[in-house]
């Protein structure tokens, strides 16, 4: 026989086996109504012959076999006082009121004391009942149950009772809050807060037990003594009541606003008319609404601590409030501090209920660094929930909207005020250690001292701990990058390959790949170019040369830069072009139209670029975003070098006989030769001055300043910022971030490179002119030669207003362009 396996019962099982607030209220109401309708065998005697306490032992017992008539704890306090006299209300209303109104003060006090001991536990009494407006089914239990003295009493007793009754409202509201906030979705901070409040309520219940014992045993126990003992508790529970009321109403306000928006009858009718009223579609839309709104975010995590902190600051003059809220802050902040400690010391984020100020995007892994052009891994893998960054200009997306009443961010996005100034160090300390862990290195976490092992969220020791953790993580990662991963030698190799600081390998490469680079970019063999690059680097003592790869860009350098600038503004953040704005808006149209007409296939020399591969964690510093900047500068320098080399080759060609032989009988030809040579000299001088300015007055000084910064760097973020700032400064000072400057000198450089391509045509025209001069028949093609040459001269002179642009920018925005103004002024006029 197979062993018996119990099966699960059908249906859903309740999450908690305790009574809900509604069931609890219903049961207590039933008990109270049973007690009110009890019938005892004797009525109250109108006159008492002796003191009440002497008749305590003369009680009359009944033997009815029911709980209603049974002598139990329900009647014990009153029996100890009244003895054989018992109160038997026949019905509600006037008879009950008349009975209490004609009783002596000590009997009234005894009856009210009994009711108070039940009411203070949230149970309705005989003479103290629920407020007529209270409904257990409709009213929010988090607001508390309001009680009312239903019978007329002596004014002195009534006044004391009214003072004590708010304690019952506080107790019922706090109990309902503890029950509702103990569910999982409210997070660890709410759980810790509820546990502390529950301990305080246990002390309150212990006090009530002691008061009940005194009521049962001591004839001297009076209502005044009860008020004396509970008076401090009234203030304490009122402080907790106001706190839980604020926490509860924040949820209610957001929930009501969303529910009112979702239950709009006009919107429902409109959806029905559009065919959007199906149950399944409504369910899908409701899920989307829940995931896209902040209504589902309860008050939890940092928001709870913020509310407690604000109430503490608002009532700082009350010693009791400071003590109560300080206790709640310490207890509720314990899970928050523990999560923060684990994150700051190990780099592990354990936040199951999204309460901590740090957020993890798990879909972003370090593998994305190979294709990431936005530094997404470093910027967005771990972020602050409030979206803030060290740069005030940027904010991360995915920040929930603030609460409607006070503008406070919900849940974990609300950072406690005491941690507001330390939030970035909290984020970075864990982020640094997480990078080390991703490298497979287990970083040694700092061990707090014995006196610092336990601290609360509002303790100054926490700030020292965060500072120490940040310093330790920062120092560890910096040592890993600068020492173990050889960051500075890597950057020097990047300068050598991309900034052509030792450009002999490039000259060798251009000579070896001369024929291959003349082909269209799509036809050129990257494998062949890579082998030629390796060959040109093998003759030099070049470090990390195996990481340099050849690649082909899909777009021309200047076209790509102009496209980027037109979409996102200037790359370097340059703003305002003064009176040149109108022209700047008109010229791009003409340029685009002109580019469409004469668009040609991109040559390999114009598309050639280098790539550089590094592994994690160096890819954080030398990321795709920085490699792209290096490639832009390299392509710009390569273009200048190539045009310079072409014009130099043209100069060598013009040293041959057709250019140097005197032709006295053809002075027009000699004048033409002189103009060609002069234009070539001006172009070569222009290219050399631009190249000298870029290399000697932009790249080299900025590199020296970067090296100085690297020796003094103290944080990893500062290192990343200095590296990117160095590249952005180089791009800006190389005039690659201004549309007007870029358009001007790109045309000049293209004109120079096109002129160099016609070197053989000019030599052929010179030979033809010499032959015509020797034949003496007259040179019929001389006009065409002049016309062709003047086209180049007009293009070069027309776009030479570049100097005026440089002067304007040097005087208004970028003073580093002043040396270029001096360099170019010598070649302005022919």
mmCIF file of N, CA, C and O in Angstrom, residues 489-534:
data_model
loop_
_atom_site.group_PDB
_atom_site.id
_atom_site.type_symbol
_atom_site.label_atom_id
_atom_site.label_comp_id
_atom_site.label_asym_id
_atom_site.label_seq_id
_atom_site.Cartn_x
_atom_site.Cartn_y
_atom_site.Cartn_z
ATOM 1 N N UNK A 489 49.872 53.843 -18.252
ATOM 2 C CA UNK A 489 50.499 53.368 -19.497
ATOM 3 C C UNK A 489 49.502 53.127 -20.620
ATOM 4 O O UNK A 489 49.810 53.359 -21.797
ATOM 5 N N UNK A 490 48.303 52.685 -20.265
ATOM 6 C CA UNK A 490 47.273 52.499 -21.286
ATOM 7 C C UNK A 490 46.898 53.828 -21.944
ATOM 8 O O UNK A 490 46.751 53.916 -23.172
ATOM 9 N N UNK A 491 46.732 54.850 -21.130
ATOM 10 C CA UNK A 491 46.387 56.159 -21.679
ATOM 11 C C UNK A 491 47.527 56.715 -22.526
ATOM 12 O O UNK A 491 47.291 57.378 -23.546
ATOM 13 N N UNK A 492 48.766 56.432 -22.125
ATOM 14 C CA UNK A 492 49.905 56.878 -22.941
ATOM 15 C C UNK A 492 49.907 56.172 -24.303
ATOM 16 O O UNK A 492 50.247 56.780 -25.334
ATOM 17 N N UNK A 493 49.562 54.900 -24.314
ATOM 18 C CA UNK A 493 49.497 54.189 -25.597
ATOM 19 C C UNK A 493 48.371 54.741 -26.466
ATOM 20 O O UNK A 493 48.519 54.836 -27.696
ATOM 21 N N UNK A 494 47.248 55.126 -25.838
ATOM 22 C CA UNK A 494 46.175 55.756 -26.609
ATOM 23 C C UNK A 494 46.649 57.069 -27.221
ATOM 24 O O UNK A 494 46.331 57.381 -28.380
ATOM 25 N N UNK A 495 47.398 57.835 -26.459
ATOM 26 C CA UNK A 495 47.935 59.100 -26.984
ATOM 27 C C UNK A 495 48.882 58.838 -28.155
ATOM 28 O O UNK A 495 48.881 59.570 -29.154
ATOM 29 N N UNK A 496 49.650 57.783 -28.052
ATOM 30 C CA UNK A 496 50.614 57.488 -29.115
ATOM 31 C C UNK A 496 49.907 57.075 -30.406
ATOM 32 O O UNK A 496 50.276 57.535 -31.498
ATOM 33 N N UNK A 497 48.880 56.215 -30.282
ATOM 34 C CA UNK A 497 48.233 55.686 -31.484
ATOM 35 C C UNK A 497 47.194 56.642 -32.060
ATOM 36 O O UNK A 497 47.082 56.781 -33.273
ATOM 37 N N UNK A 498 46.433 57.309 -31.217
ATOM 38 C CA UNK A 498 45.319 58.131 -31.699
ATOM 39 C C UNK A 498 45.704 59.596 -31.881
ATOM 40 O O UNK A 498 45.154 60.262 -32.751
ATOM 41 N N UNK A 499 46.620 60.103 -31.062
ATOM 42 C CA UNK A 499 47.024 61.500 -31.186
ATOM 43 C C UNK A 499 48.327 61.650 -31.959
ATOM 44 O O UNK A 499 48.839 62.766 -32.113
ATOM 45 N N UNK A 500 48.865 60.527 -32.444
ATOM 46 C CA UNK A 500 50.042 60.526 -33.324
ATOM 47 C C UNK A 500 51.225 61.249 -32.697
ATOM 48 O O UNK A 500 51.921 62.039 -33.341
ATOM 49 N N UNK A 501 51.426 60.995 -31.391
ATOM 50 C CA UNK A 501 52.564 61.628 -30.730
ATOM 51 C C UNK A 501 53.883 61.080 -31.257
ATOM 52 O O UNK A 501 54.892 61.780 -31.273
ATOM 53 N N UNK A 502 53.865 59.817 -31.682
ATOM 54 C CA UNK A 502 55.020 59.232 -32.372
ATOM 55 C C UNK A 502 54.475 58.637 -33.669
ATOM 56 O O UNK A 502 54.109 57.465 -33.734
ATOM 57 N N UNK A 503 54.393 59.493 -34.697
ATOM 58 C CA UNK A 503 53.602 59.169 -35.885
ATOM 59 C C UNK A 503 54.389 58.470 -36.981
ATOM 60 O O UNK A 503 53.931 58.415 -38.119
ATOM 61 N N UNK A 504 55.547 57.939 -36.652
ATOM 62 C CA UNK A 504 56.311 57.255 -37.699
ATOM 63 C C UNK A 504 55.563 56.028 -38.205
ATOM 64 O O UNK A 504 55.622 55.701 -39.400
ATOM 65 N N UNK A 505 54.805 55.367 -37.308
ATOM 66 C CA UNK A 505 54.062 54.179 -37.739
ATOM 67 C C UNK A 505 52.973 54.582 -38.746
ATOM 68 O O UNK A 505 52.642 53.825 -39.662
ATOM 69 N N UNK A 506 52.398 55.780 -38.595
ATOM 70 C CA UNK A 506 51.341 56.211 -39.518
ATOM 71 C C UNK A 506 51.919 56.495 -40.909
ATOM 72 O O UNK A 506 51.319 56.115 -41.924
ATOM 73 N N UNK A 507 53.069 57.143 -40.956
ATOM 74 C CA UNK A 507 53.714 57.395 -42.246
ATOM 75 C C UNK A 507 54.036 56.082 -42.952
ATOM 76 O O UNK A 507 53.803 55.921 -44.170
ATOM 77 N N UNK A 508 54.539 55.132 -42.155
ATOM 78 C CA UNK A 508 54.840 53.814 -42.712
ATOM 79 C C UNK A 508 53.569 53.146 -43.210
ATOM 80 O O UNK A 508 53.546 52.533 -44.292
ATOM 81 N N UNK A 509 52.479 53.254 -42.448
ATOM 82 C CA UNK A 509 51.206 52.626 -42.836
ATOM 83 C C UNK A 509 50.649 53.259 -44.097
ATOM 84 O O UNK A 509 50.170 52.545 -45.006
ATOM 85 N N UNK A 510 50.694 54.593 -44.195
ATOM 86 C CA UNK A 510 50.165 55.251 -45.391
ATOM 87 C C UNK A 510 50.963 54.887 -46.638
ATOM 88 O O UNK A 510 50.404 54.769 -47.737
ATOM 89 N N UNK A 511 52.261 54.674 -46.467
ATOM 90 C CA UNK A 511 53.078 54.253 -47.617
ATOM 91 C C UNK A 511 52.757 52.823 -48.024
ATOM 92 O O UNK A 511 52.638 52.521 -49.213
ATOM 93 N N UNK A 512 52.622 51.932 -47.039
ATOM 94 C CA UNK A 512 52.354 50.524 -47.344
ATOM 95 C C UNK A 512 50.956 50.322 -47.918
ATOM 96 O O UNK A 512 50.761 49.501 -48.831
ATOM 97 N N UNK A 513 49.993 51.054 -47.380
ATOM 98 C CA UNK A 513 48.591 50.843 -47.780
ATOM 99 C C UNK A 513 48.127 51.898 -48.771
ATOM 100 O O UNK A 513 46.920 52.195 -48.837
ATOM 101 N N UNK A 514 49.055 52.445 -49.530
ATOM 102 C CA UNK A 514 48.706 53.547 -50.441
ATOM 103 C C UNK A 514 47.635 53.124 -51.447
ATOM 104 O O UNK A 514 46.628 53.820 -51.656
ATOM 105 N N UNK A 515 47.822 51.995 -52.076
ATOM 106 C CA UNK A 515 46.863 51.547 -53.101
ATOM 107 C C UNK A 515 45.535 51.122 -52.474
ATOM 108 O O UNK A 515 44.462 51.345 -53.036
ATOM 109 N N UNK A 516 45.604 50.485 -51.300
ATOM 110 C CA UNK A 516 44.376 50.001 -50.655
ATOM 111 C C UNK A 516 43.506 51.160 -50.169
ATOM 112 O O UNK A 516 42.278 51.087 -50.227
ATOM 113 N N UNK A 517 44.154 52.253 -49.748
ATOM 114 C CA UNK A 517 43.399 53.389 -49.211
ATOM 115 C C UNK A 517 42.778 54.241 -50.306
ATOM 116 O O UNK A 517 41.938 55.100 -50.006
ATOM 117 N N UNK A 518 43.170 54.015 -51.552
ATOM 118 C CA UNK A 518 42.538 54.730 -52.652
ATOM 119 C C UNK A 518 41.219 54.116 -53.068
ATOM 120 O O UNK A 518 40.432 54.745 -53.793
ATOM 121 N N UNK A 519 40.955 52.913 -52.619
ATOM 122 C CA UNK A 519 39.721 52.222 -52.981
ATOM 123 C C UNK A 519 38.545 52.806 -52.197
ATOM 124 O O UNK A 519 38.729 53.474 -51.183
ATOM 125 N N UNK A 520 37.310 52.536 -52.655
ATOM 126 C CA UNK A 520 36.143 52.903 -51.832
ATOM 127 C C UNK A 520 36.158 52.139 -50.505
ATOM 128 O O UNK A 520 36.730 51.044 -50.399
ATOM 129 N N UNK A 521 35.538 52.734 -49.527
ATOM 130 C CA UNK A 521 35.593 52.145 -48.182
ATOM 131 C C UNK A 521 34.984 50.749 -48.149
ATOM 132 O O UNK A 521 35.456 49.872 -47.414
ATOM 133 N N UNK A 522 33.959 50.519 -48.954
ATOM 134 C CA UNK A 522 33.305 49.205 -48.945
ATOM 135 C C UNK A 522 34.157 48.140 -49.631
ATOM 136 O O UNK A 522 33.977 46.952 -49.388
ATOM 137 N N UNK A 523 35.068 48.579 -50.491
ATOM 138 C CA UNK A 523 35.894 47.608 -51.230
ATOM 139 C C UNK A 523 37.221 47.330 -50.544
ATOM 140 O O UNK A 523 37.893 46.340 -50.872
ATOM 141 N N UNK A 524 37.628 48.162 -49.640
ATOM 142 C CA UNK A 524 38.926 47.982 -48.985
ATOM 143 C C UNK A 524 38.881 46.777 -48.050
ATOM 144 O O UNK A 524 37.870 46.494 -47.407
ATOM 145 N N UNK A 525 39.988 46.067 -47.979
ATOM 146 C CA UNK A 525 40.094 44.873 -47.133
ATOM 147 C C UNK A 525 40.605 45.270 -45.747
ATOM 148 O O UNK A 525 41.750 45.728 -45.612
ATOM 149 N N UNK A 526 39.747 45.083 -44.749
ATOM 150 C CA UNK A 526 40.145 45.415 -43.381
ATOM 151 C C UNK A 526 41.219 44.452 -42.889
ATOM 152 O O UNK A 526 42.131 44.836 -42.136
ATOM 153 N N UNK A 527 41.155 43.196 -43.348
ATOM 154 C CA UNK A 527 42.157 42.208 -42.938
ATOM 155 C C UNK A 527 43.540 42.610 -43.444
ATOM 156 O O UNK A 527 44.541 42.537 -42.714
ATOM 157 N N UNK A 528 43.589 43.056 -44.689
ATOM 158 C CA UNK A 528 44.871 43.477 -45.249
ATOM 159 C C UNK A 528 45.388 44.725 -44.539
ATOM 160 O O UNK A 528 46.586 44.832 -44.220
ATOM 161 N N UNK A 529 44.491 45.680 -44.275
ATOM 162 C CA UNK A 529 44.909 46.885 -43.574
ATOM 163 C C UNK A 529 45.374 46.569 -42.155
ATOM 164 O O UNK A 529 46.326 47.178 -41.655
ATOM 165 N N UNK A 530 44.740 45.591 -41.513
ATOM 166 C CA UNK A 530 45.156 45.204 -40.166
ATOM 167 C C UNK A 530 46.550 44.585 -40.177
ATOM 168 O O UNK A 530 47.378 44.876 -39.310
ATOM 169 N N UNK A 531 46.807 43.765 -41.172
ATOM 170 C CA UNK A 531 48.142 43.148 -41.262
ATOM 171 C C UNK A 531 49.204 44.207 -41.564
ATOM 172 O O UNK A 531 50.325 44.144 -41.023
ATOM 173 N N UNK A 532 48.871 45.190 -42.401
ATOM 174 C CA UNK A 532 49.822 46.269 -42.674
ATOM 175 C C UNK A 532 50.053 47.131 -41.441
ATOM 176 O O UNK A 532 51.180 47.600 -41.196
ATOM 177 N N UNK A 533 49.002 47.347 -40.626
ATOM 178 C CA UNK A 533 49.180 48.090 -39.373
ATOM 179 C C UNK A 533 50.079 47.326 -38.407
ATOM 180 O O UNK A 533 50.977 47.919 -37.781
ATOM 181 N N UNK A 534 49.851 46.025 -38.303
ATOM 182 C CA UNK A 534 50.717 45.215 -37.436
ATOM 183 C C UNK A 534 52.164 45.244 -37.915
ATOM 184 O O UNK A 534 53.096 45.292 -37.091
#
